[in-house]
Amino acid sequence: MIRYALVFALAALPTSALAQPADPMAEIIELIDARADQSADTARKLWEWAELGYQEEKSSGLLKQSLSANGFTITSGVADIPTAFMAEYGEGGPVIAILAEYDALPGINQDAVSIRSPIEGKGAAHACGHNLFGAGSVEAAIAVSKWLKKSGTPGRVRLYGTPAEEGGSGKVYMVRAGLFEDVDFALHWHAADRNSAAARTTLANRSAKFRFRGVSAHAAGAPEKARSALDGVESFNMMVNMMREHVPQQSRIHYVITEGGVAPNVVPDFAEVFYYVRHPAPDGVDEIWARVEDAARGAALGTGTTVDWEVIHGNNPLLVNEPLAKMMDSKLRQIGGITYTAEEQAFADGIYASFDKPNLKPGSQEEIQPYAVSLGYGSTDVGDVSYATPTVGLNTATWVPGTSAHSWQSSAASGMSIGFKGVQVAAKTLTLAAIELYTNPELRAEAKVEFDKARGPDYQYKSLLGDRDPPLDYRK
Ligand SMILES: [Zn+2]
Ligand SMILES: [Zn+2]
């Protein structure tokens, strides 16, 4: 019975379909699927290690090992950053860069379970899913290299291991060192609560640690002899908080007090506050920044303290490239969203129950969000890459719909199969996008025209962090 049905089915096919060779795209997808366990293993290891910015020795080491085992040539310690690297495969051009991140976030920590459950003794977590970012980009680079080899297509794929995205601007130093000068296109992706290749810009930003210094004395016995460094910080924050009312609508300013003294009866002679300033345009950041610096000076003057500051990081906004973004969107639709197993659904239900007002409905991990051009309020050092070479990225639903980045819920899903499924969607989509770029000269030309137009004729690269060296110890 079954045999007859098969014969009938074959007979119904046109002969040309039978004669055709295997679909190379299906083959490449199969290859990525076949490595799913390795990819999940990499993502899980990075998640467990949760290494902070510029300290990602084990994480970058593991990614390099996978790439090297697959025939990539590795250059380590680029841009004077020990945990930055490049891994290249292929000959000639075009050169396509795939970015990989792997730094964790301090101050948050959560096990891969659906209820709030910190892991004792752990001070950091992959709450931005950079463990997934690293694993997925490496898988895409490996798949692209296999395709380059099999198809005999000229071109190189180069994976950029980019440390310290969270407040360290690792990529900015790599751009500044000229490492993207021969790159034709850069691809990236990010963990998210949804699948989307919408062309989303980000805000430019700059951060600095403002350090106030005063004089210590007994807070009750000899207060007149003391000048409180914490008073400096508090006056500074007060002035900046008043300033908020008088800055452009799309600005963002936030701070944490990183040192404010130890005992109330010892007037602190040192206090530190760590500030971020963001605006859609680099010039907008500069304007607000000058006022923030004035407020710091004013606060020091008024409290009899002194202040100095160290710029820690700064990113340009993301330059969107619509021809590339539309292409990425079509590849993502080709790959499709994510379906949960019963076990994953139970995990997702648990996470979803912890949200107050989720902005996405359950099940939307199966869908692809509509294509649009929009403004995001975060910042990323991919921005600086996007001004060096035409750049495009996507998000995949590595987290339960409604999850915010930098939350315990994002950290939880980044360490289990829901996150790992998002990695597979990203790896496949990036691979198809790279293949499209190698094989479609019209798209390449169109994207480059768009890039030149968007940057403007007299464009000069300017980093928002100035000429400082990588702050290799900023998380120590
Ligand atoms: Zn983040
Ligand atoms: Zn991130």
Tab-separated table of C-alpha atoms and ligand atoms in Angstrom:
chain	number	residue	atom	x	y	z
A	1	MET	CA	0.000	0.000	0.000
A	2	ILE	CA	2.737	2.419	1.048
A	3	ARG	CA	4.918	1.387	-1.861
A	4	TYR	CA	2.138	2.073	-4.371
A	5	ALA	CA	1.532	5.467	-2.848
A	6	LEU	CA	5.220	6.334	-3.216
A	7	VAL	CA	5.338	5.199	-6.837
A	8	PHE	CA	2.268	7.274	-7.529
A	9	ALA	CA	3.789	10.322	-5.830
A	10	LEU	CA	7.020	10.029	-7.817
A	11	ALA	CA	5.117	9.564	-11.050
A	12	ALA	CA	3.226	12.771	-10.339
A	13	LEU	CA	6.421	14.821	-10.111
A	14	PRO	CA	7.683	16.553	-13.251
A	15	THR	CA	10.869	14.835	-14.482
A	16	SER	CA	12.893	18.051	-14.158
A	17	ALA	CA	12.278	18.074	-10.412
A	18	LEU	CA	13.700	14.574	-10.113
A	19	ALA	CA	16.777	15.470	-12.133
A	20	GLN	CA	17.656	18.526	-10.057
A	21	PRO	CA	20.569	18.301	-7.582
A	22	ALA	CA	19.945	18.705	-3.869
A	23	ASP	CA	18.990	22.248	-2.845
A	24	PRO	CA	22.217	23.902	-1.599
A	25	MET	CA	20.216	26.086	0.823
A	26	ALA	CA	18.519	23.029	2.333
A	27	GLU	CA	21.932	21.449	2.660
A	28	ILE	CA	23.369	24.407	4.549
A	29	ILE	CA	20.347	24.498	6.899
A	30	GLU	CA	20.828	20.771	7.551
A	31	LEU	CA	24.450	21.416	8.355
A	32	ILE	CA	23.522	24.047	10.948
A	33	ASP	CA	20.882	21.697	12.399
A	34	ALA	CA	23.448	18.911	12.597
A	35	ARG	CA	25.649	21.112	14.795
A	36	ALA	CA	22.779	22.187	17.102
A	37	ASP	CA	24.146	20.239	20.084
A	38	GLN	CA	27.610	21.777	19.756
A	39	SER	CA	26.118	25.240	19.379
A	40	ALA	CA	23.947	24.765	22.499
A	41	ASP	CA	26.944	23.430	24.390
A	42	THR	CA	28.988	26.532	23.517
A	43	ALA	CA	26.136	28.863	24.488
A	44	ARG	CA	25.621	27.050	27.785
A	45	LYS	CA	29.331	27.120	28.674
A	46	LEU	CA	29.572	30.873	28.043
A	47	TRP	CA	26.398	31.310	30.119
A	48	GLU	CA	27.909	29.399	33.038
A	49	TRP	CA	31.208	31.263	32.884
A	50	ALA	CA	29.482	34.677	32.610
A	51	GLU	CA	32.771	36.528	32.151
A	52	LEU	CA	32.720	40.319	32.396
A	53	GLY	CA	33.948	42.826	29.802
A	54	TYR	CA	37.636	42.461	28.809
A	55	GLN	CA	37.933	39.412	31.072
A	56	GLU	CA	36.372	36.908	28.649
A	57	GLU	CA	39.432	34.626	28.440
A	58	LYS	CA	37.612	31.279	28.563
A	59	SER	CA	34.710	32.437	26.394
A	60	SER	CA	36.847	33.890	23.599
A	61	GLY	CA	39.132	30.848	23.913
A	62	LEU	CA	36.271	28.420	23.311
A	63	LEU	CA	34.960	30.346	20.298
A	64	LYS	CA	38.447	30.492	18.782
A	65	GLN	CA	38.836	26.764	19.347
A	66	SER	CA	35.614	25.980	17.423
A	67	LEU	CA	36.645	28.233	14.551
A	68	SER	CA	40.192	26.946	14.419
A	69	ALA	CA	38.930	23.329	14.382
A	70	ASN	CA	36.901	24.295	11.307
A	71	GLY	CA	39.821	25.660	9.315
A	72	PHE	CA	39.720	29.340	10.291
A	73	THR	CA	42.932	31.318	10.730
A	74	ILE	CA	42.899	33.103	14.078
A	75	THR	CA	44.464	36.457	14.967
A	76	SER	CA	44.270	37.012	18.730
A	77	GLY	CA	44.635	40.120	20.873
A	78	VAL	CA	43.729	42.608	18.139
A	79	ALA	CA	43.352	46.361	18.917
A	80	ASP	CA	45.452	45.855	22.080
A	81	ILE	CA	42.624	43.874	23.686
A	82	PRO	CA	43.636	40.395	24.897
A	83	THR	CA	40.128	38.929	24.465
A	84	ALA	CA	39.445	40.438	21.018
A	85	PHE	CA	40.147	38.328	17.932
A	86	MET	CA	39.518	37.801	14.244
A	87	ALA	CA	39.014	34.426	12.570
A	88	GLU	CA	39.104	34.231	8.795
A	89	TYR	CA	38.253	31.650	6.143
A	90	GLY	CA	38.394	31.842	2.333
A	91	GLU	CA	40.230	33.648	-0.452
A	92	GLY	CA	39.694	37.003	-2.149
A	93	GLY	CA	36.531	39.067	-1.836
A	94	PRO	CA	33.906	40.091	-0.935
A	95	VAL	CA	34.891	40.133	2.727
A	96	ILE	CA	31.933	39.598	5.035
A	97	ALA	CA	32.357	40.239	8.752
A	98	ILE	CA	30.192	38.476	11.313
A	99	LEU	CA	30.291	40.053	14.766
A	100	ALA	CA	30.292	37.959	17.933
A	101	GLU	CA	29.861	39.189	21.517
A	102	TYR	CA	30.416	37.217	24.732
A	103	ASP	CA	30.582	39.535	27.754
A	104	ALA	CA	28.215	39.175	30.713
A	105	LEU	CA	26.563	41.810	32.938
A	106	PRO	CA	27.499	42.532	36.539
A	107	GLY	CA	24.918	43.063	39.274
A	108	ILE	CA	22.452	40.454	38.068
A	109	ASN	CA	22.371	36.708	38.397
A	110	GLN	CA	19.717	34.084	37.744
A	111	ASP	CA	19.545	30.350	37.187
A	112	ALA	CA	18.003	28.901	34.005
A	113	VAL	CA	14.629	28.343	35.666
A	114	SER	CA	11.254	30.069	35.327
A	115	ILE	CA	11.046	31.515	38.847
A	116	ARG	CA	13.351	34.140	40.374
A	117	SER	CA	16.315	32.114	41.573
A	118	PRO	CA	19.772	33.692	41.885
A	119	ILE	CA	22.781	31.365	41.908
A	120	GLU	CA	24.578	31.803	45.201
A	121	GLY	CA	27.996	33.423	44.974
A	122	LYS	CA	27.648	34.450	41.345
A	123	GLY	CA	27.991	38.168	40.621
A	124	ALA	CA	27.268	38.279	36.901
A	125	ALA	CA	24.948	36.797	34.306
A	126	HIS	CA	24.252	36.675	30.593
A	127	ALA	CA	21.197	38.881	30.969
A	128	CYS	CA	21.811	40.413	27.518
A	129	GLY	CA	22.251	36.991	25.895
A	130	HIS	CA	25.753	37.644	24.600
A	131	ASN	CA	26.536	33.965	25.223
A	132	LEU	CA	23.949	33.245	22.525
A	133	PHE	CA	25.280	36.034	20.305
A	134	GLY	CA	28.772	34.507	20.433
A	135	ALA	CA	27.640	30.937	19.799
A	136	GLY	CA	25.220	31.845	16.969
A	137	SER	CA	27.684	34.014	15.084
A	138	VAL	CA	30.378	31.337	15.268
A	139	GLU	CA	27.915	28.756	13.911
A	140	ALA	CA	27.002	31.096	11.047
A	141	ALA	CA	30.670	31.715	10.215
A	142	ILE	CA	31.350	27.962	10.145
A	143	ALA	CA	28.323	27.302	7.916
A	144	VAL	CA	29.334	30.113	5.542
A	145	SER	CA	32.877	28.695	5.326
A	146	LYS	CA	31.499	25.259	4.375
A	147	TRP	CA	29.348	26.863	1.718
A	148	LEU	CA	32.279	28.903	0.339
A	149	LYS	CA	34.334	25.730	0.076
A	150	LYS	CA	31.622	23.566	-1.440
A	151	SER	CA	30.409	26.145	-3.948
A	152	GLY	CA	33.922	27.312	-4.877
A	153	THR	CA	32.720	30.911	-4.518
A	154	PRO	CA	35.487	33.500	-4.072
A	155	GLY	CA	35.166	35.476	-0.854
A	156	ARG	CA	36.165	35.535	2.757
A	157	VAL	CA	34.149	35.255	5.934
A	158	ARG	CA	35.726	36.856	8.965
A	159	LEU	CA	34.360	36.418	12.453
A	160	TYR	CA	35.123	39.348	14.761
A	161	GLY	CA	35.344	38.370	18.414
A	162	THR	CA	34.300	41.640	20.039
A	163	PRO	CA	34.634	41.864	23.841
A	164	ALA	CA	33.061	44.198	26.378
A	165	GLU	CA	29.979	45.435	24.531
A	166	GLU	CA	28.329	46.302	27.859
A	167	GLY	CA	29.854	49.647	28.701
A	168	GLY	CA	33.288	48.790	27.343
A	169	SER	CA	32.871	49.702	23.650
A	170	GLY	CA	35.213	46.903	22.535
A	171	LYS	CA	34.233	47.348	18.877
A	172	VAL	CA	35.061	51.054	18.938
A	173	TYR	CA	38.741	50.256	19.551
A	174	MET	CA	38.609	47.671	16.774
A	175	VAL	CA	37.138	50.241	14.383
A	176	ARG	CA	39.654	52.841	15.546
A	177	ALA	CA	42.475	50.355	14.838
A	178	GLY	CA	41.262	50.125	11.221
A	179	LEU	CA	40.273	46.456	11.474
A	180	PHE	CA	37.158	46.975	9.336
A	181	GLU	CA	38.854	48.866	6.508
A	182	ASP	CA	38.821	45.965	4.044
A	183	VAL	CA	35.386	44.662	5.093
A	184	ASP	CA	32.580	44.892	2.513
A	185	PHE	CA	29.654	44.117	4.827
A	186	ALA	CA	29.155	43.382	8.504
A	187	LEU	CA	26.447	41.111	9.914
A	188	HIS	CA	25.314	40.921	13.512
A	189	TRP	CA	22.349	39.811	15.574
A	190	HIS	CA	21.082	40.091	19.112
A	191	ALA	CA	19.095	38.046	21.571
A	192	ALA	CA	15.542	39.365	22.067
A	193	ASP	CA	11.973	38.449	22.959
A	194	ARG	CA	10.931	38.482	19.314
A	195	ASN	CA	12.050	37.659	15.769
A	196	SER	CA	12.654	40.835	13.823
A	197	ALA	CA	14.903	42.246	11.155
A	198	ALA	CA	13.354	45.703	11.391
A	199	ALA	CA	15.835	48.497	10.672
A	200	ARG	CA	16.178	49.812	14.201
A	201	THR	CA	18.610	52.603	14.987
A	202	THR	CA	20.149	53.096	18.430
A	203	LEU	CA	21.194	56.137	20.462
A	204	ALA	CA	24.719	57.538	20.541
A	205	ASN	CA	26.106	57.509	24.061
A	206	ARG	CA	29.019	58.377	26.330
A	207	SER	CA	29.780	57.346	29.890
A	208	ALA	CA	32.214	58.543	32.547
A	209	LYS	CA	33.090	57.954	36.158
A	210	PHE	CA	33.018	61.275	38.044
A	211	ARG	CA	35.310	61.162	41.074
A	212	PHE	CA	34.846	63.678	43.887
A	213	ARG	CA	37.535	64.194	46.524
A	214	GLY	CA	37.076	65.966	49.873
A	215	VAL	CA	38.453	65.836	53.412
A	216	SER	CA	37.595	63.173	56.042
A	217	ALA	CA	36.912	63.980	59.685
A	218	HIS	CA	34.654	62.809	62.513
A	219	ALA	CA	31.121	63.543	61.348
A	220	ALA	CA	30.006	64.591	64.863
A	221	GLY	CA	33.266	65.607	66.587
A	222	ALA	CA	34.769	67.837	63.896
A	223	PRO	CA	32.326	68.263	60.999
A	224	GLU	CA	33.632	71.771	60.246
A	225	LYS	CA	37.008	70.253	59.328
A	226	ALA	CA	35.449	67.911	56.757
A	227	ARG	CA	34.405	68.378	53.157
A	228	SER	CA	32.190	65.494	52.031
A	229	ALA	CA	32.936	63.952	48.650
A	230	LEU	CA	29.459	62.429	48.828
A	231	ASP	CA	27.994	65.953	49.094
A	232	GLY	CA	29.749	66.635	45.794
A	233	VAL	CA	28.121	63.587	44.192
A	234	GLU	CA	24.685	64.394	45.613
A	235	SER	CA	24.791	68.036	44.512
A	236	PHE	CA	25.942	66.943	41.073
A	237	ASN	CA	23.091	64.428	40.771
A	238	MET	CA	20.606	67.057	41.959
A	239	MET	CA	21.720	69.489	39.243
A	240	VAL	CA	21.616	66.842	36.519
A	241	ASN	CA	18.178	65.721	37.663
A	242	MET	CA	16.924	69.324	37.322
A	243	MET	CA	18.574	69.505	33.917
A	244	ARG	CA	16.480	66.543	32.712
A	245	GLU	CA	13.513	68.877	32.244
A	246	HIS	CA	15.522	70.965	29.814
A	247	VAL	CA	17.090	68.474	27.448
A	248	PRO	CA	15.740	67.254	24.092
A	249	GLN	CA	12.911	64.730	24.336
A	250	GLN	CA	14.841	61.717	23.057
A	251	SER	CA	17.777	62.086	25.465
A	252	ARG	CA	18.518	59.567	28.175
A	253	ILE	CA	20.634	60.260	31.283
A	254	HIS	CA	21.248	57.716	34.052
A	255	TYR	CA	23.689	57.076	36.860
A	256	VAL	CA	24.697	54.817	39.719
A	257	ILE	CA	26.724	55.853	42.770
A	258	THR	CA	29.626	53.430	42.749
A	259	GLU	CA	31.247	54.758	45.931
A	260	GLY	CA	29.626	56.904	48.577
A	261	GLY	CA	31.513	56.268	51.773
A	262	VAL	CA	31.469	53.431	54.277
A	263	ALA	CA	30.359	54.692	57.695
A	264	PRO	CA	28.030	57.618	58.501
A	265	ASN	CA	30.400	58.880	61.211
A	266	VAL	CA	33.346	59.132	58.798
A	267	VAL	CA	32.843	61.954	56.306
A	268	PRO	CA	33.898	60.350	53.027
A	269	ASP	CA	36.904	61.921	51.324
A	270	PHE	CA	36.145	59.998	48.146
A	271	ALA	CA	32.915	59.347	46.235
A	272	GLU	CA	32.242	58.262	42.677
A	273	VAL	CA	29.220	58.389	40.393
A	274	PHE	CA	29.043	56.621	37.028
A	275	TYR	CA	27.007	58.432	34.340
A	276	TYR	CA	25.576	57.543	30.924
A	277	VAL	CA	24.312	60.214	28.510
A	278	ARG	CA	22.457	59.228	25.320
A	279	HIS	CA	20.895	61.040	22.387
A	280	PRO	CA	20.074	59.993	18.794
A	281	ALA	CA	22.888	62.183	17.387
A	282	PRO	CA	26.554	62.267	18.471
A	283	ASP	CA	26.378	66.102	18.515
A	284	GLY	CA	23.370	65.879	20.839
A	285	VAL	CA	25.427	63.765	23.261
A	286	ASP	CA	28.265	66.319	23.069
A	287	GLU	CA	25.920	69.208	23.902
A	288	ILE	CA	24.358	67.531	26.935
A	289	TRP	CA	27.759	66.240	27.978
A	290	ALA	CA	29.229	69.745	28.208
A	291	ARG	CA	26.384	70.729	30.542
A	292	VAL	CA	26.893	67.622	32.685
A	293	GLU	CA	30.578	68.494	33.025
A	294	ASP	CA	29.626	72.036	34.085
A	295	ALA	CA	27.272	70.602	36.705
A	296	ALA	CA	30.138	68.469	38.065
A	297	ARG	CA	32.391	71.527	38.324
A	298	GLY	CA	29.602	73.531	39.967
A	299	ALA	CA	28.916	70.772	42.476
A	300	ALA	CA	32.586	70.566	43.434
A	301	LEU	CA	32.820	74.343	43.835
A	302	GLY	CA	29.722	74.509	46.010
A	303	THR	CA	30.757	71.659	48.310
A	304	GLY	CA	34.433	72.541	48.674
A	305	THR	CA	35.517	69.345	46.960
A	306	THR	CA	37.400	68.648	43.744
A	307	VAL	CA	36.247	66.540	40.815
A	308	ASP	CA	37.799	64.826	37.817
A	309	TRP	CA	36.338	62.286	35.432
A	310	GLU	CA	37.326	59.438	33.186
A	311	VAL	CA	35.359	58.714	30.012
A	312	ILE	CA	34.710	54.960	30.048
A	313	HIS	CA	32.899	54.316	26.802
A	314	GLY	CA	31.096	55.925	23.905
A	315	ASN	CA	29.200	54.595	20.899
A	316	ASN	CA	27.969	56.090	17.673
A	317	PRO	CA	24.326	55.445	16.727
A	318	LEU	CA	23.494	52.555	14.422
A	319	LEU	CA	23.414	53.513	10.752
A	320	VAL	CA	20.653	51.484	9.134
A	321	ASN	CA	21.004	50.201	5.601
A	322	GLU	CA	17.565	49.546	4.175
A	323	PRO	CA	18.488	47.392	1.150
A	324	LEU	CA	20.383	45.103	3.522
A	325	ALA	CA	17.682	45.232	6.208
A	326	LYS	CA	14.967	44.224	3.729
A	327	MET	CA	17.125	41.365	2.512
A	328	MET	CA	17.684	40.207	6.111
A	329	ASP	CA	13.956	40.434	6.763
A	330	SER	CA	13.225	38.156	3.800
A	331	LYS	CA	15.836	35.611	4.959
A	332	LEU	CA	14.372	35.597	8.466
A	333	ARG	CA	10.911	34.956	7.021
A	334	GLN	CA	12.379	32.086	4.996
A	335	ILE	CA	13.736	30.506	8.190
A	336	GLY	CA	10.670	31.261	10.345
A	337	GLY	CA	10.113	31.528	14.087
A	338	ILE	CA	10.410	29.198	17.045
A	339	THR	CA	8.085	26.455	18.290
A	340	TYR	CA	8.258	25.358	21.907
A	341	THR	CA	8.120	21.798	23.181
A	342	ALA	CA	5.637	21.113	26.001
A	343	GLU	CA	8.466	21.522	28.497
A	344	GLU	CA	9.551	24.848	26.997
A	345	GLN	CA	5.934	26.011	26.978
A	346	ALA	CA	5.695	25.309	30.705
A	347	PHE	CA	8.920	27.305	31.261
A	348	ALA	CA	7.528	30.152	29.124
A	349	ASP	CA	4.217	30.125	31.042
A	350	GLY	CA	6.156	30.497	34.297
A	351	ILE	CA	8.208	33.406	32.991
A	352	TYR	CA	5.165	35.044	31.422
A	353	ALA	CA	3.314	34.919	34.730
A	354	SER	CA	6.071	37.054	36.277
A	355	PHE	CA	5.418	40.015	33.941
A	356	ASP	CA	3.344	42.990	34.951
A	357	LYS	CA	2.201	44.314	31.580
A	358	PRO	CA	3.843	42.257	28.830
A	359	ASN	CA	3.920	44.021	25.468
A	360	LEU	CA	3.887	40.810	23.444
A	361	LYS	CA	1.399	37.982	23.514
A	362	PRO	CA	2.359	34.371	24.274
A	363	GLY	CA	3.083	32.439	21.089
A	364	SER	CA	4.590	35.377	19.226
A	365	GLN	CA	7.962	33.599	19.199
A	366	GLU	CA	6.465	31.671	16.268
A	367	GLU	CA	5.994	34.855	14.228
A	368	ILE	CA	8.271	37.348	12.507
A	369	GLN	CA	7.541	40.976	13.466
A	370	PRO	CA	6.543	43.373	10.664
A	371	TYR	CA	9.381	45.144	8.870
A	372	ALA	CA	9.727	48.812	9.846
A	373	VAL	CA	12.303	51.539	10.379
A	374	SER	CA	12.303	52.619	14.014
A	375	LEU	CA	14.329	54.232	16.803
A	376	GLY	CA	15.544	52.077	19.659
A	377	TYR	CA	16.603	53.720	22.915
A	378	GLY	CA	19.523	51.464	23.721
A	379	SER	CA	23.046	51.942	22.427
A	380	THR	CA	25.561	49.529	20.978
A	381	ASP	CA	29.140	49.627	19.790
A	382	VAL	CA	27.877	47.997	16.575
A	383	GLY	CA	27.073	51.651	15.809
A	384	ASP	CA	30.728	52.432	15.178
A	385	VAL	CA	31.040	49.369	12.922
A	386	SER	CA	27.978	50.526	10.968
A	387	TYR	CA	29.803	53.769	10.090
A	388	ALA	CA	32.875	51.823	8.935
A	389	THR	CA	31.085	49.367	6.629
A	390	PRO	CA	27.474	48.671	5.560
A	391	THR	CA	26.010	46.717	8.466
A	392	VAL	CA	22.829	44.744	9.036
A	393	GLY	CA	21.449	42.633	11.845
A	394	LEU	CA	18.449	40.860	13.271
A	395	ASN	CA	16.875	39.814	16.551
A	396	THR	CA	15.587	36.364	17.340
A	397	ALA	CA	13.190	35.184	20.048
A	398	THR	CA	15.783	33.735	22.397
A	399	TRP	CA	13.686	34.955	25.339
A	400	VAL	CA	10.040	34.448	26.255
A	401	PRO	CA	7.842	37.100	24.551
A	402	GLY	CA	7.567	40.187	26.779
A	403	THR	CA	11.037	39.749	28.310
A	404	SER	CA	13.227	42.827	28.679
A	405	ALA	CA	16.987	42.660	28.178
A	406	HIS	CA	19.057	42.934	31.391
A	407	SER	CA	16.408	41.151	33.484
A	408	TRP	CA	16.400	37.880	35.411
A	409	GLN	CA	13.949	36.519	32.854
A	410	SER	CA	16.372	37.166	29.952
A	411	SER	CA	19.179	35.612	31.928
A	412	ALA	CA	17.058	32.515	32.626
A	413	ALA	CA	16.102	31.843	29.003
A	414	SER	CA	19.654	32.565	27.783
A	415	GLY	CA	20.837	29.460	29.641
A	416	MET	CA	18.327	26.905	28.306
A	417	SER	CA	16.819	25.437	25.142
A	418	ILE	CA	14.583	28.430	24.285
A	419	GLY	CA	17.707	30.580	24.022
A	420	PHE	CA	19.531	27.873	22.089
A	421	LYS	CA	16.682	27.619	19.558
A	422	GLY	CA	17.001	31.363	18.974
A	423	VAL	CA	20.697	30.807	18.287
A	424	GLN	CA	19.789	28.336	15.511
A	425	VAL	CA	17.382	30.794	13.867
A	426	ALA	CA	20.059	33.496	13.986
A	427	ALA	CA	22.823	31.241	12.624
A	428	LYS	CA	20.638	30.119	9.707
A	429	THR	CA	19.419	33.612	8.849
A	430	LEU	CA	22.921	35.113	8.989
A	431	THR	CA	24.224	32.304	6.779
A	432	LEU	CA	21.531	32.859	4.142
A	433	ALA	CA	22.194	36.613	4.283
A	434	ALA	CA	25.929	36.108	3.735
A	435	ILE	CA	25.321	33.760	0.804
A	436	GLU	CA	22.963	36.326	-0.728
A	437	LEU	CA	25.673	38.974	-0.442
A	438	TYR	CA	28.337	36.752	-2.042
A	439	THR	CA	26.054	35.906	-4.950
A	440	ASN	CA	24.121	39.125	-5.574
A	441	PRO	CA	26.323	41.904	-7.005
A	442	GLU	CA	23.287	44.189	-7.580
A	443	LEU	CA	22.417	44.086	-3.876
A	444	ARG	CA	26.029	44.743	-2.943
A	445	ALA	CA	26.127	47.803	-5.189
A	446	GLU	CA	22.770	49.091	-3.947
A	447	ALA	CA	23.800	48.714	-0.303
A	448	LYS	CA	27.054	50.578	-0.896
A	449	VAL	CA	25.279	53.468	-2.621
A	450	GLU	CA	22.869	53.656	0.323
A	451	PHE	CA	25.779	53.548	2.795
A	452	ASP	CA	27.666	56.403	1.087
A	453	LYS	CA	24.484	58.463	0.918
A	454	ALA	CA	23.664	57.900	4.598
A	455	ARG	CA	27.166	58.765	5.820
A	456	GLY	CA	27.316	61.871	3.662
A	457	PRO	CA	30.049	62.996	1.268
A	458	ASP	CA	32.435	64.528	3.821
A	459	TYR	CA	32.027	61.896	6.490
A	460	GLN	CA	34.892	61.705	8.985
A	461	TYR	CA	34.829	59.008	11.639
A	462	LYS	CA	34.887	60.334	15.170
A	463	SER	CA	34.796	58.081	18.192
A	464	LEU	CA	32.739	59.301	21.153
A	465	LEU	CA	35.274	58.005	23.622
A	466	GLY	CA	38.109	60.121	22.303
A	467	ASP	CA	41.601	58.674	22.131
A	468	ARG	CA	41.589	56.748	25.385
A	469	ASP	CA	42.984	53.195	25.530
A	470	PRO	CA	40.662	50.214	26.113
A	471	PRO	CA	39.627	50.299	29.820
A	472	LEU	CA	40.729	46.712	30.364
A	473	ASP	CA	40.092	46.965	34.109
A	474	TYR	CA	36.698	48.743	34.046
A	475	ARG	CA	34.920	45.710	35.499
A	476	LYS	CA	37.569	44.846	38.090
B	1	ZN	ZN	22.930	44.799	27.025
B	2	ZN	ZN	23.501	43.233	24.351
